[in-house]
Amino acid sequence: MLTTDDDLNRAMTMIDVELSDKDQNRIKLYINNVKQAIMTLIGVQSNSDEDDGGFPQELNYIVDEVVTAKYNKFHNEGMDMVTEEGLTLKFSSDDLQPYYVMLQAWVDNHQVNNGKAIGWE
């Protein structure tokens, strides 16, 4: 698994609520899935010799933001928007899409995958 204790601590700080063990396990799954998706997009292979699977640490901010978005969407999966007591939350169908430019910049700067990230050109 790509999730470390630091990842979970950052996510819990971002979410700023006390999480049950069940919620913490869900957050760990979100973190792992987001890291796997990013590694696929940027063309980096997982390395089982490292605690974090070789995930580029400088991209953790993207993981933190996407995990927070996924946590906020919980129980509202498949919806574009939720309105409750005057508060409206809009959800993206592709949580990583806002970060494609930054992921491409990382690929360009690290000369990975011949300079092409998967999913956009």
XYZ file of C-alpha atoms in Angstrom:
121
model
C 0.000 0.000 0.000
C 1.237 3.478 -0.842
C -0.274 5.171 2.226
C 2.003 6.271 5.082
C 1.191 7.609 8.550
C 2.278 11.069 7.350
C -0.293 10.864 4.538
C -3.066 10.015 6.991
C -1.990 12.775 9.406
C -1.988 15.378 6.622
C -5.434 14.255 5.459
C -6.849 14.378 8.977
C -5.425 17.879 9.416
C -7.001 19.006 6.136
C -10.393 17.509 6.982
C -10.221 18.866 10.544
C -12.631 16.419 12.153
C -12.130 13.516 14.540
C -12.199 10.352 12.440
C -13.322 6.923 13.552
C -11.184 3.903 12.676
C -13.630 3.126 9.866
C -13.263 6.659 8.448
C -9.471 6.479 8.784
C -9.454 3.250 6.787
C -11.588 4.899 4.097
C -9.159 7.857 3.995
C -6.214 5.449 3.651
C -7.978 3.805 0.715
C -8.602 7.220 -0.895
C -4.928 8.126 -0.449
C -3.755 4.858 -1.952
C -6.124 5.144 -4.923
C -5.184 8.762 -5.649
C -1.465 7.965 -5.491
C -1.931 4.992 -7.833
C -3.891 7.147 -10.275
C -1.248 9.889 -10.237
C 1.581 7.397 -10.712
C -0.260 5.903 -13.680
C -0.848 9.337 -15.208
C 2.756 10.487 -14.836
C 4.287 7.146 -15.828
C 6.078 6.327 -12.554
C 6.275 2.704 -11.465
C 5.552 1.705 -7.881
C 8.605 0.678 -5.848
C 7.799 -1.819 -3.098
C 11.185 -1.156 -1.440
C 10.012 2.261 -0.244
C 7.351 2.947 2.414
C 5.386 5.200 0.089
C 5.890 2.997 -2.976
C 8.178 5.541 -4.612
C 5.477 8.194 -4.888
C 6.981 11.639 -5.660
C 6.741 13.545 -2.362
C 6.452 16.904 -4.110
C 3.038 15.783 -5.426
C 1.609 15.113 -1.956
C -0.264 18.417 -2.027
C -2.354 17.073 -4.907
C -3.093 13.900 -2.946
C -4.136 15.990 0.063
C -6.497 18.157 -2.000
C -8.074 15.245 -3.894
C -8.527 13.154 -0.739
C -10.250 16.099 0.938
C -12.548 16.458 -2.082
C -13.327 12.735 -2.039
C -14.041 12.844 1.697
C -16.412 15.778 1.194
C -18.236 13.843 -1.550
C -18.817 10.779 0.638
C -22.500 9.762 0.572
C -22.971 12.015 -2.470
C -21.157 9.863 -5.039
C -22.503 10.234 -8.555
C -24.025 13.644 -7.856
C -22.890 16.840 -9.548
C -24.154 19.115 -6.797
C -25.689 19.025 -3.320
C -27.649 21.874 -1.757
C -28.466 21.907 1.923
C -29.769 24.837 3.960
C -28.488 27.421 1.510
C -25.058 25.807 1.078
C -24.300 24.382 -2.367
C -21.419 21.993 -3.023
C -20.422 21.266 -6.637
C -18.501 18.095 -7.405
C -16.183 17.285 -10.282
C -16.535 13.938 -12.025
C -12.736 13.849 -12.449
C -11.089 14.891 -9.203
C -7.612 14.980 -10.760
C -8.560 17.163 -13.748
C -7.771 20.489 -12.007
C -4.211 19.218 -11.445
C -3.392 18.006 -14.980
C -1.300 21.111 -15.717
C 0.735 20.611 -12.540
C 1.160 16.891 -13.233
C 2.331 17.682 -16.762
C 4.798 20.218 -15.348
C 6.152 17.529 -13.013
C 6.545 15.142 -15.965
C 8.298 17.873 -17.993
C 10.653 18.782 -15.139
C 11.582 15.176 -14.404
C 11.772 14.051 -18.043
C 9.574 11.049 -17.344
C 7.658 9.043 -19.934
C 9.153 11.020 -22.849
C 7.497 14.148 -21.495
C 3.940 12.896 -21.910
C 1.478 12.292 -19.154
C -1.377 9.923 -19.824
C -4.872 11.321 -20.242
C -4.219 14.651 -21.944
C -2.004 16.222 -24.564
